[in-house]
Short mmCIF file of C-alpha atoms in Angstrom, two decimals:
data_model
loop_
_atom_site.label_atom_id
_atom_site.label_comp_id
_atom_site.label_asym_id
_atom_site.label_seq_id
_atom_site.Cartn_x
_atom_site.Cartn_y
_atom_site.Cartn_z
CA MET A 159 -42.57 2.04 52.68
CA ARG A 160 -41.96 2.30 56.41
CA ARG A 161 -40.98 -1.02 57.95
CA ARG A 162 -40.76 -1.75 61.63
CA ALA A 163 -37.30 -2.60 62.97
CA VAL A 164 -36.94 -5.61 65.21
CA ALA A 165 -35.52 -4.68 68.63
CA ALA A 166 -33.12 -7.49 69.44
CA GLY A 167 -29.67 -6.54 70.74
CA GLY A 168 -26.85 -7.80 68.56
CA ALA A 169 -29.23 -9.39 66.04
CA VAL A 170 -30.06 -8.52 62.48
CA LEU A 171 -33.28 -8.24 60.55
CA VAL A 172 -33.24 -10.34 57.39
CA LEU A 173 -35.11 -9.02 54.36
CA LEU A 174 -35.82 -10.83 51.12
CA LEU A 175 -35.93 -8.26 48.33
CA ALA A 176 -37.13 -9.08 44.87
CA GLY A 177 -35.12 -7.65 42.00
CA CYS A 178 -32.33 -6.15 44.13
CA SER A 179 -29.07 -6.42 42.25
CA ASP A 180 -26.38 -4.51 44.12
CA THR A 181 -24.90 -7.65 45.64
CA GLY A 182 -26.10 -10.18 43.11
CA PRO A 183 -28.59 -13.00 43.61
CA SER A 184 -28.39 -15.14 46.71
CA SER A 185 -30.02 -18.12 45.03
CA GLU A 186 -31.40 -19.34 41.76
CA PRO A 187 -34.23 -17.14 40.46
CA PRO A 188 -37.64 -18.32 41.64
CA LYS A 189 -40.48 -19.00 39.30
CA GLY A 190 -41.48 -15.84 37.52
CA GLY A 191 -37.90 -14.88 36.74
CA GLN A 192 -37.15 -12.43 39.55
CA ALA A 193 -34.00 -12.95 41.60
CA THR A 194 -34.07 -12.51 45.36
CA THR A 195 -31.29 -11.10 47.47
CA THR A 196 -30.90 -11.64 51.19
CA VAL A 197 -29.79 -8.51 53.02
CA THR A 198 -29.33 -7.83 56.71
CA VAL A 199 -30.24 -4.72 58.63
CA PRO A 200 -28.76 -4.10 62.11
CA THR A 201 -31.10 -4.16 65.07
CA GLY A 202 -28.56 -4.09 67.88
CA PRO A 203 -25.49 -1.99 68.71
CA PRO A 204 -21.92 -2.88 67.72
CA ALA A 205 -19.69 -4.68 70.18
CA ALA A 206 -18.11 -1.40 71.26
CA ALA A 207 -21.35 -0.46 73.04
CA ALA A 208 -20.80 -3.22 75.60
CA ALA A 209 -17.02 -2.92 75.77
CA ALA A 210 -15.24 -1.28 78.70
CA LEU A 211 -11.99 0.58 78.13
CA GLY A 212 -10.52 -0.42 81.48
CA PRO A 213 -7.68 1.36 83.27
CA THR A 214 -5.40 3.75 81.41
CA GLY A 215 -2.46 5.87 82.47
CA PRO A 216 0.58 5.26 84.69
CA SER A 217 -1.16 2.78 86.98
CA THR A 218 -1.10 0.29 84.08
CA ALA A 219 2.64 0.67 83.38
CA LYS A 220 5.23 -1.90 84.36
CA PRO A 221 7.79 -1.08 87.06
CA CYS A 222 10.90 0.59 85.73
CA ARG A 223 14.39 -0.92 85.95
CA GLY A 224 17.24 1.05 84.49
CA VAL A 225 19.27 4.24 84.89
CA ALA A 226 17.82 6.38 87.68
CA ILE A 227 16.93 10.04 87.19
CA PRO A 228 16.52 11.55 90.67
CA VAL A 229 14.18 14.47 91.36
CA GLY A 230 16.05 17.74 90.92
CA THR A 231 18.48 16.35 88.32
CA ASP A 232 18.62 17.64 84.75
CA PRO A 233 17.34 14.58 82.81
CA GLN A 234 19.30 15.40 79.69
CA SER A 235 22.65 15.22 81.44
CA VAL A 236 21.81 11.72 82.72
CA ILE A 237 20.63 10.58 79.28
CA ASP A 238 23.71 11.90 77.51
CA ALA A 239 26.07 10.14 79.93
CA ALA A 240 24.44 6.70 79.61
CA PRO A 241 24.93 4.04 76.93
CA LYS A 242 22.64 4.28 73.93
CA ARG A 243 19.35 2.35 73.97
CA SER A 244 19.10 2.68 77.74
CA THR A 245 16.02 2.62 79.95
CA PHE A 246 15.73 5.69 82.16
CA CYS A 247 13.68 5.59 85.35
CA PHE A 248 12.40 8.91 86.67
CA ALA A 249 12.09 8.80 90.45
CA LYS A 250 8.69 9.31 92.01
CA GLY A 251 7.94 12.98 92.59
CA VAL A 252 7.85 16.23 90.62
CA HIS A 253 10.55 16.84 88.00
CA ARG A 254 10.64 20.46 86.81
CA ILE A 255 11.70 20.34 83.17
CA LYS A 256 13.53 23.49 82.10
CA ARG A 257 14.50 22.30 78.60
CA ALA A 258 12.92 19.72 76.33
CA ILE A 259 14.23 16.19 76.85
CA GLN A 260 15.89 14.68 73.75
CA PRO A 261 16.05 10.88 73.92
CA ARG A 262 18.32 8.84 71.61
CA ALA A 263 17.25 6.07 69.23
CA GLY A 264 16.01 3.06 71.17
CA ASP A 265 15.86 4.79 74.55
CA THR A 266 13.01 4.21 77.00
CA LEU A 267 11.74 6.95 79.32
CA SER A 268 9.71 5.55 82.20
CA GLY A 269 8.78 6.14 85.81
CA PRO A 270 5.35 5.33 87.27
CA GLY A 271 4.74 7.93 89.98
CA ALA A 272 6.94 10.55 88.31
CA VAL A 273 5.46 13.88 87.22
CA LEU A 274 7.21 15.91 84.52
CA THR A 275 6.05 19.51 84.78
CA GLY A 276 6.83 22.51 82.63
CA SER A 277 5.81 24.97 85.32
CA VAL A 278 7.75 27.28 87.60
CA ARG A 279 6.69 28.37 91.07
CA LEU A 280 5.71 32.01 91.42
CA SER A 281 6.53 33.94 94.59
CA GLY A 282 7.08 37.53 95.69
CA TRP A 283 3.46 38.60 95.18
CA LYS A 284 2.40 42.16 95.98
CA ARG A 285 -1.07 43.61 96.33
CA SER A 286 -2.00 45.78 93.33
CA GLY A 287 -5.48 47.25 93.01
CA ALA A 288 -8.06 44.48 92.90
CA GLY A 289 -5.44 41.72 92.58
CA TRP A 290 -1.91 40.57 93.30
CA VAL A 291 1.07 40.90 90.97
CA VAL A 292 4.49 39.32 90.46
CA GLN A 293 7.09 40.67 88.04
CA GLY A 294 9.86 39.31 85.81
CA VAL A 295 8.60 35.77 85.16
CA LEU A 296 7.20 35.92 81.62
CA PRO A 297 9.16 34.99 78.49
CA ALA A 298 9.95 37.47 75.75
CA ALA A 299 7.16 38.15 73.26
CA TYR A 300 6.73 35.48 70.57
CA PRO A 301 4.67 35.16 67.36
CA LEU A 302 1.02 34.30 67.97
CA LYS A 303 -1.25 31.94 66.05
CA GLY A 304 -4.40 29.93 66.58
CA GLN A 305 -8.15 30.36 66.11
CA CYS A 306 -9.93 31.08 69.39
CA GLU A 307 -13.60 30.86 70.29
CA ASP A 308 -13.22 34.54 71.20
CA ASN A 309 -11.79 35.72 67.89
CA GLN A 310 -11.53 39.32 69.06
CA ALA A 311 -9.44 39.13 72.24
CA LYS A 312 -7.86 35.77 71.19
CA PRO A 313 -6.99 34.46 74.64
CA CYS A 314 -6.02 30.97 73.41
CA GLN A 315 -2.86 32.12 71.61
CA ARG A 316 -0.69 32.59 74.71
CA GLY A 317 0.91 29.50 76.22
CA GLU A 318 1.70 30.45 79.83
CA GLN A 319 -1.10 29.21 82.10
CA VAL A 320 -1.44 29.76 85.85
CA PHE A 321 -2.41 27.13 88.43
CA VAL A 322 -3.20 27.70 92.12
CA ASP A 323 -2.92 24.56 94.25
CA GLY A 324 -3.29 22.60 91.02
CA LYS A 325 -6.42 24.43 89.90
CA HIS A 326 -6.34 25.90 86.39
CA LEU A 327 -7.21 29.61 86.37
CA THR A 328 -9.03 31.34 83.50
CA ARG A 329 -7.11 33.87 81.44
CA VAL A 330 -8.58 37.36 81.02
CA MET A 331 -7.30 39.79 78.42
CA GLY A 332 -7.44 43.02 80.42
CA LEU A 333 -6.52 44.01 83.95
CA GLY A 334 -9.98 45.47 84.41
CA GLN A 335 -11.49 42.00 83.90
CA LEU A 336 -9.52 40.44 86.76
CA LYS A 337 -11.64 38.65 89.36
CA ALA A 338 -11.57 35.55 91.53
CA GLY A 339 -10.48 32.45 89.61
CA THR A 340 -8.73 34.41 86.84
CA PHE A 341 -5.28 35.63 85.86
CA PHE A 342 -3.92 38.33 83.55
CA GLU A 343 -0.48 38.49 81.93
CA ASP A 344 0.99 41.77 80.76
CA TYR A 345 3.81 40.73 78.44
CA ALA A 346 4.94 44.30 77.75
CA ALA A 347 5.44 45.01 81.46
CA ASN A 348 6.43 41.40 82.29
CA GLU A 349 3.80 41.13 85.02
CA VAL A 350 1.43 38.35 86.09
CA TYR A 351 -1.73 39.17 88.05
CA VAL A 352 -4.12 36.85 89.91
CA GLY A 353 -7.52 37.71 91.30
CA ASP A 354 -7.24 35.70 94.52
CA ASP A 355 -4.86 36.22 97.42
CA PRO A 356 -2.00 33.80 96.67
CA GLY A 357 -0.80 33.78 100.26
CA GLY A 358 -0.46 30.24 101.61
CA SER A 359 -1.08 28.72 98.15
CA ASP A 360 1.20 26.96 95.69
CA VAL A 361 1.08 29.14 92.56
CA GLU A 362 2.66 27.80 89.37
CA MET A 363 2.91 29.07 85.81
CA SER A 364 3.58 26.84 82.81
CA ARG A 365 6.79 28.06 81.18
CA THR A 366 8.67 25.29 79.30
CA GLN A 367 6.99 24.55 75.97
CA THR A 368 7.85 20.88 75.39
CA ALA A 369 8.47 17.94 77.71
CA ILE A 370 9.95 15.42 75.25
CA GLU A 371 11.04 16.11 71.66
CA LYS A 372 11.02 13.69 68.71
CA SER A 373 14.79 13.78 68.52
CA ALA A 374 15.31 10.16 67.39
CA ASP A 375 13.44 7.07 66.19
CA ASN A 376 12.09 4.06 68.10
CA VAL A 377 11.74 5.64 71.53
CA THR A 378 9.40 4.30 74.23
CA VAL A 379 7.66 6.61 76.72
CA THR A 380 5.67 4.88 79.45
CA GLY A 381 4.35 5.42 82.95
CA LEU A 382 4.89 9.20 83.11
CA THR A 383 2.59 12.05 84.04
CA ILE A 384 3.25 15.07 81.80
CA GLU A 385 1.57 18.32 82.80
CA HIS A 386 1.67 22.12 82.76
CA PHE A 387 3.71 22.66 79.59
CA ALA A 388 3.25 25.95 77.73
CA SER A 389 2.92 24.28 74.34
CA LEU A 390 1.90 26.74 71.63
CA PRO A 391 -1.09 26.13 69.30
CA GLN A 392 -0.62 22.93 67.28
CA GLY A 393 2.39 22.06 69.42
CA GLY A 394 2.56 18.99 71.66
CA ALA A 395 3.80 18.69 75.21
CA LEU A 396 4.90 15.18 74.18
CA GLN A 397 6.19 14.92 70.61
CA VAL A 398 6.18 11.48 68.98
CA GLY A 399 8.45 10.36 66.14
CA THR A 400 8.94 7.38 63.85
CA GLY A 401 8.51 4.00 65.51
CA TRP A 402 7.75 5.45 68.94
CA LYS A 403 5.68 3.56 71.51
CA VAL A 404 3.80 5.86 73.88
CA THR A 405 1.83 3.84 76.37
CA ALA A 406 0.31 4.12 79.85
CA ASN A 407 1.02 7.82 80.42
CA GLU A 408 -1.18 10.62 81.71
CA VAL A 409 -0.83 13.81 79.67
CA ARG A 410 -2.88 16.64 81.17
CA TRP A 411 -3.33 20.37 81.57
CA ASN A 412 -0.88 21.39 78.86
CA HIS A 413 -1.75 24.51 76.90
CA ALA A 414 -2.12 23.15 73.35
CA VAL A 415 -1.85 19.48 72.25
CA GLY A 416 -1.18 16.75 74.77
CA ILE A 417 0.44 14.13 72.48
CA MET A 418 1.53 15.19 68.97
CA VAL A 419 2.73 12.62 66.40
CA ILE A 420 4.88 14.51 63.87
CA GLU A 421 6.24 12.65 60.83
CA GLY A 422 6.10 9.60 63.04
CA ASP A 423 5.49 6.65 60.72
CA GLY A 424 4.59 3.45 62.52
CA ALA A 425 4.15 5.05 65.94
CA GLU A 426 1.84 3.50 68.55
CA VAL A 427 -0.10 5.53 71.12
CA SER A 428 -2.03 3.32 73.55
CA ARG A 429 -3.49 3.10 77.04
CA ASN A 430 -2.87 6.76 77.82
CA THR A 431 -5.11 9.16 79.72
CA VAL A 432 -5.10 12.40 77.74
CA ALA A 433 -7.22 14.94 79.57
CA ASP A 434 -7.84 18.64 80.10
CA ASN A 435 -5.30 19.90 77.57
CA GLY A 436 -5.87 23.43 76.35
CA GLN A 437 -6.46 22.69 72.65
CA LEU A 438 -6.46 19.02 71.66
CA GLY A 439 -5.84 15.63 73.19
CA ILE A 440 -3.91 13.79 70.45
CA GLY A 441 -2.64 15.17 67.13
CA GLN A 442 -1.13 13.43 64.10
CA TYR A 443 0.67 15.10 61.18
CA LYS A 444 2.30 13.54 58.08
CA SER A 445 2.55 10.14 59.76
CA ALA A 446 1.77 6.84 58.02
CA GLY A 447 0.54 3.67 59.66
CA VAL A 448 0.09 5.09 63.15
CA ARG A 449 -2.00 3.14 65.68
CA ILE A 450 -3.92 5.16 68.26
CA THR A 451 -5.66 2.58 70.42
CA ALA A 452 -7.38 2.19 73.78
CA ASN A 453 -6.79 5.72 75.07
CA LEU A 454 -9.06 7.82 77.26
CA VAL A 455 -9.26 11.22 75.56
CA THR A 456 -11.46 13.55 77.57
CA ARG A 457 -12.28 17.17 78.50
CA ASN A 458 -9.74 18.70 76.11
CA ASN A 459 -9.91 22.32 74.87
CA THR A 460 -9.80 24.01 78.25
CA ASP A 461 -8.19 27.21 76.95
CA GLY A 462 -10.79 28.56 74.56
CA PHE A 463 -9.84 27.35 71.08
CA TRP A 464 -12.52 27.53 68.39
CA ILE A 465 -14.94 24.72 69.16
CA ALA A 466 -16.41 24.16 65.70
CA ASP A 467 -13.51 24.35 63.31
CA TRP A 468 -9.91 24.72 64.52
CA GLU A 469 -8.24 21.54 65.71
CA SER A 470 -9.83 21.55 69.13
CA GLY A 471 -11.29 18.59 70.98
CA GLY A 472 -10.28 14.95 71.10
CA ILE A 473 -8.10 13.65 68.21
CA LYS A 474 -7.11 15.50 65.01
CA SER A 475 -5.08 14.00 62.16
CA THR A 476 -3.79 15.57 58.94
CA ARG A 477 -2.03 14.08 55.88
CA SER A 478 -1.70 10.75 57.65
CA SER A 479 -2.92 7.16 57.71
CA GLY A 480 -3.44 4.38 60.18
CA GLU A 481 -5.87 3.12 62.79
CA VAL A 482 -7.83 4.87 65.53
CA SER A 483 -9.54 2.10 67.48
CA GLY A 484 -10.98 1.19 70.84
CA ASN A 485 -10.65 4.67 72.35
CA ASP A 486 -13.04 6.47 74.67
CA ILE A 487 -13.30 10.01 73.26
CA VAL A 488 -15.55 11.80 75.71
CA ALA A 489 -16.72 15.33 76.56
CA ASN A 490 -14.16 17.25 74.55
CA LEU A 491 -14.98 20.86 73.68
CA GLY A 492 -14.68 20.32 69.94
CA ILE A 493 -14.72 17.41 67.48
CA GLY A 494 -14.30 13.89 68.83
CA MET A 495 -12.25 12.34 65.99
CA TRP A 496 -11.28 14.55 63.03
CA SER A 497 -9.39 13.46 59.89
CA ASP A 498 -8.70 16.52 57.76
CA ILE A 499 -6.71 17.24 54.57
CA ALA A 500 -5.33 14.39 52.47
CA GLU A 501 -5.92 11.59 54.94
CA TYR A 502 -5.80 8.15 53.31
CA ASP A 503 -6.03 4.46 54.17
CA ARG A 504 -7.67 5.47 57.44
CA ARG A 505 -9.52 3.08 59.78
CA ILE A 506 -11.68 4.51 62.58
CA THR A 507 -13.16 1.52 64.35
CA GLY A 508 -14.66 0.39 67.63
CA ASN A 509 -14.41 3.73 69.41
CA ARG A 510 -16.89 5.11 71.93
CA ILE A 511 -17.35 8.76 71.01
CA ARG A 512 -19.83 10.73 73.07
CA ASP A 513 -20.72 14.14 74.47
CA ASN A 514 -18.28 16.11 72.31
CA ALA A 515 -19.32 19.68 71.48
CA ALA A 516 -18.94 19.34 67.69
CA ASP A 517 -19.04 16.32 65.34
CA GLY A 518 -18.47 12.90 66.79
CA ILE A 519 -16.44 11.92 63.71
CA ARG A 520 -15.50 14.27 60.87
CA TYR A 521 -13.78 12.98 57.71
CA GLU A 522 -12.88 16.03 55.63
CA ILE A 523 -11.24 16.59 52.21
CA SER A 524 -9.58 13.20 52.33
CA TYR A 525 -9.50 9.80 50.67
CA GLN A 526 -10.14 6.11 51.35
CA ALA A 527 -11.44 5.38 54.83
CA VAL A 528 -13.41 2.80 56.75
CA ILE A 529 -15.44 4.17 59.67
CA ASP A 530 -16.99 1.15 61.33
CA GLN A 531 -18.34 -0.36 64.54
CA ASN A 532 -18.17 2.91 66.50
CA VAL A 533 -20.66 4.10 69.11
CA VAL A 534 -21.32 7.79 68.42
CA GLU A 535 -23.70 9.41 70.92
CA HIS A 536 -24.80 12.87 72.05
CA ASN A 537 -22.30 14.88 69.99
CA GLY A 538 -22.68 18.25 68.32
CA PHE A 539 -24.58 20.30 70.89
CA GLY A 540 -21.92 22.99 71.34
CA THR A 541 -23.10 26.59 71.24
CA GLY A 542 -19.97 28.43 70.16
CA ARG A 543 -19.45 30.41 66.96
CA GLY A 544 -20.05 28.28 63.89
CA SER A 545 -22.04 25.71 65.85
CA GLY A 546 -25.61 24.98 64.84
CA GLY A 547 -28.25 22.49 63.89
CA THR A 548 -27.99 22.26 60.10
CA LEU A 549 -26.27 19.49 58.21
CA TRP A 550 -23.63 22.07 57.24
CA ASP A 551 -22.69 22.11 60.91
CA GLY A 552 -22.13 18.39 60.92
CA GLY A 553 -23.51 15.49 62.87
CA GLY A 554 -22.72 12.31 64.66
CA ILE A 555 -20.67 11.34 61.59
CA ASN A 556 -19.78 13.99 58.99
CA VAL A 557 -18.16 13.07 55.65
CA ASN A 558 -17.09 16.34 54.03
CA THR A 559 -15.99 16.37 50.37
CA SER A 560 -14.13 13.05 50.62
CA SER A 561 -13.98 9.98 48.40
CA ASP A 562 -13.96 6.20 48.81
CA VAL A 563 -15.34 6.24 52.35
CA GLN A 564 -17.29 3.39 53.96
CA VAL A 565 -19.42 4.18 57.00
CA ARG A 566 -20.75 0.87 58.24
CA GLY A 567 -21.96 -0.92 61.33
CA ASN A 568 -21.98 2.13 63.62
CA LEU A 569 -24.47 3.11 66.30
CA ILE A 570 -25.20 6.80 65.70
CA GLN A 571 -27.53 7.88 68.45
CA ALA A 572 -29.06 11.14 69.68
CA ASN A 573 -26.51 13.47 68.09
CA ARG A 574 -27.31 17.01 66.89
CA ASN A 575 -27.59 15.48 63.40
CA GLY A 576 -27.36 11.86 62.40
CA ILE A 577 -25.14 11.46 59.33
CA SER A 578 -24.08 14.54 57.36
CA LEU A 579 -22.67 14.24 53.83
CA GLN A 580 -21.27 17.53 52.51
CA SER A 581 -20.26 18.40 48.96
CA ARG A 582 -18.20 21.57 48.71
CA THR A 583 -15.62 23.15 46.39
CA ARG A 584 -12.34 22.43 48.16
CA GLY A 585 -9.62 22.24 45.49
CA ASP A 586 -7.09 19.51 44.79
CA GLY A 587 -4.98 17.23 46.96
CA PRO A 588 -2.14 14.76 46.44
CA ARG A 589 -4.53 12.01 45.31
CA GLY A 590 -6.77 14.10 43.11
CA THR A 591 -9.53 16.67 43.45
CA TYR A 592 -11.37 16.68 46.75
CA VAL A 593 -14.88 15.55 45.91
CA LEU A 594 -17.76 13.73 47.55
CA SER A 595 -17.74 10.40 45.70
CA ASN A 596 -18.06 6.68 46.30
CA VAL A 597 -19.32 7.11 49.86
CA VAL A 598 -21.25 4.10 51.16
CA ILE A 599 -23.41 4.35 54.31
CA GLU A 600 -24.27 0.77 55.16
CA GLY A 601 -25.52 -1.32 58.06
CA ASN A 602 -25.68 1.49 60.61
CA SER A 603 -28.19 1.94 63.43
CA VAL A 604 -29.24 5.60 63.39
CA VAL A 605 -31.34 6.89 66.28
CA MET A 606 -32.71 10.41 65.75
CA ASP A 607 -34.47 11.61 68.88
CA ASP A 608 -36.44 14.82 69.38
CA ALA A 609 -33.24 16.88 69.62
CA THR A 610 -31.73 15.44 66.44
CA ALA A 611 -32.24 17.48 63.29
CA SER A 612 -31.73 15.22 60.27
CA THR A 613 -29.61 12.91 58.13
CA GLY A 614 -28.72 13.56 54.51
CA VAL A 615 -26.71 15.33 51.84
CA VAL A 616 -26.01 19.06 51.50
CA GLU A 617 -24.13 20.67 48.65
CA ASN A 618 -22.76 23.97 47.38
CA LYS A 619 -24.34 25.30 44.22
CA GLY A 620 -20.95 25.15 42.53
CA SER A 621 -20.27 21.54 43.58
CA PRO A 622 -23.46 19.48 43.55
CA ALA A 623 -23.14 15.84 44.53
CA LYS A 624 -23.04 13.75 41.37
CA PRO A 625 -25.67 11.02 40.92
CA GLY A 626 -24.51 7.87 42.67
CA ALA A 627 -21.84 9.68 44.69
CA VAL A 628 -23.49 8.56 47.94
CA THR A 629 -25.16 5.22 48.66
CA PHE A 630 -27.31 4.56 51.72
CA ARG A 631 -28.30 0.92 52.16
CA ARG A 632 -29.25 -1.67 54.78
CA ASN A 633 -29.46 0.84 57.62
CA SER A 634 -31.89 0.82 60.53
CA TYR A 635 -33.47 4.10 61.69
CA GLN A 636 -35.40 4.95 64.82
CA ILE A 637 -37.00 8.36 64.42
CA ALA A 638 -38.86 10.30 67.10
CA GLY A 639 -41.97 12.15 66.00
CA GLN A 640 -44.66 11.05 63.61
CA SER A 641 -44.48 13.52 60.74
CA ALA A 642 -41.13 15.32 60.86
CA ASP A 643 -39.11 15.63 57.67
CA ARG A 644 -35.85 14.18 58.96
CA PHE A 645 -33.88 13.69 55.74
CA ALA A 646 -32.29 16.16 53.30
CA TYR A 647 -31.19 16.10 49.67
CA GLN A 648 -30.76 18.70 46.92
CA GLY A 649 -31.84 21.54 49.17
CA ARG A 650 -35.07 19.88 50.29
CA THR A 651 -36.16 18.33 53.54
CA LEU A 652 -37.76 14.94 53.00
CA THR A 653 -39.95 12.45 54.74
CA TRP A 654 -38.82 8.84 55.00
CA SER A 655 -40.85 7.84 51.94
CA GLN A 656 -39.55 10.81 49.92
CA TRP A 657 -35.99 9.91 50.95
CA GLN A 658 -36.50 6.39 49.61
CA GLN A 659 -38.11 7.75 46.43
CA ALA A 660 -34.95 9.83 45.93
CA GLY A 661 -33.06 6.54 45.69
CA PHE A 662 -31.67 6.14 49.21
CA ASP A 663 -32.12 3.40 51.80
CA GLN A 664 -34.49 1.37 49.65
CA ASP A 665 -33.52 -1.79 51.50
CA SER A 666 -33.40 -0.15 54.94
CA VAL A 667 -35.95 0.04 57.76
CA SER A 668 -37.40 2.89 59.78
CA SER A 669 -39.50 2.91 62.92
#
């Protein structure tokens, strides 16, 4: 039966259901012997919808008092000469980092107004055909990896980017493609070409791969701007280790990952602006109990990594646990928040995730998670390879072949799909076979407008979802259109009433 939802922000609709037993009776059975259960269905958005992130980045950092690192000085020589557990204050201005900084245990690296750059200035340009060329500035050839949106020419695999007066140029893969706003690098000849006259402009090329390495535990990094590092795919301009605190920085325009937590148990990443990085904003690998909170993660994947399925976009975590909360994850060219491969004890809560090209949230071949109180809007409309409108392509929230996952109390609004549950054959992990099981979708507000395809379950023939593997209950749906089949199960598209007859959302409402 279709029931009308009550439109009252922050309120709930209370239903009295006869014979419902999933939570037990709420009172003594009435006359006639049937128990009644009181259940609530959301009619307003979670608190995150009205929350404002507030300022992030170096403007929110405290002033630095400690050992000075002047502009033009090699930071490592200053660090090595100072007592352990020192605070180092980078002077305001541009610090050109020629080798990765290696802090010691307990050190603090700070400096509001300081910019750490991995770029070198390019000069000595000569006119050559349709462009201008400089020689002798590229590194030696190195092994390439990474999945690019263009999987033929593979432009995303090279790390050295070119900037003219701070503007990021677009890489082309052949000299014949050179035009205004682009650059071409010939590694065999050690030549860099630009399509615009560089005369009178400040031309820089990212060259150093890493700004700060995870060389010790319990390091603090705060107040810095970190930009133009030639980090290679899956590599971070800022590496984060065990017990690190990374707060109030701006990490931008680096080739691959902005901030990468690597075997960094207990690290905290908060109040940073992580924007315009070539592959991914924040990454996490083999790190337990990490807190990623109150960051602005936006416009990442500027260098052409595969939008739909290769670690591009906002935040990606693998084989890790911890909390991702209170972040604004906005307009990334990829997935907003992605947990993939053996994640566990994961909490994704209170984030505002919108306008990302692929899924808003993807939880894939992993275990035990709570995904709650998020606002997930307008995600999944990317048009790259592997993008599309089926539930196989994902949705606002996509749970892919994972177990013991609770999706509750979220606003999932106007995404390419609403909620996608996928059952595939994906092998075994450290906590057992990857399987879609014990997934509960509860208390969410799901708005499917005219551009939204559907919500439901899709499955491989070789790995059908077992009965009871997925529970939908106490959700509120707003569905545009009068007769569209907006739900899916066992290879069929279903109307609302057919969806309920299949055993889902029997105590939910639709309007």
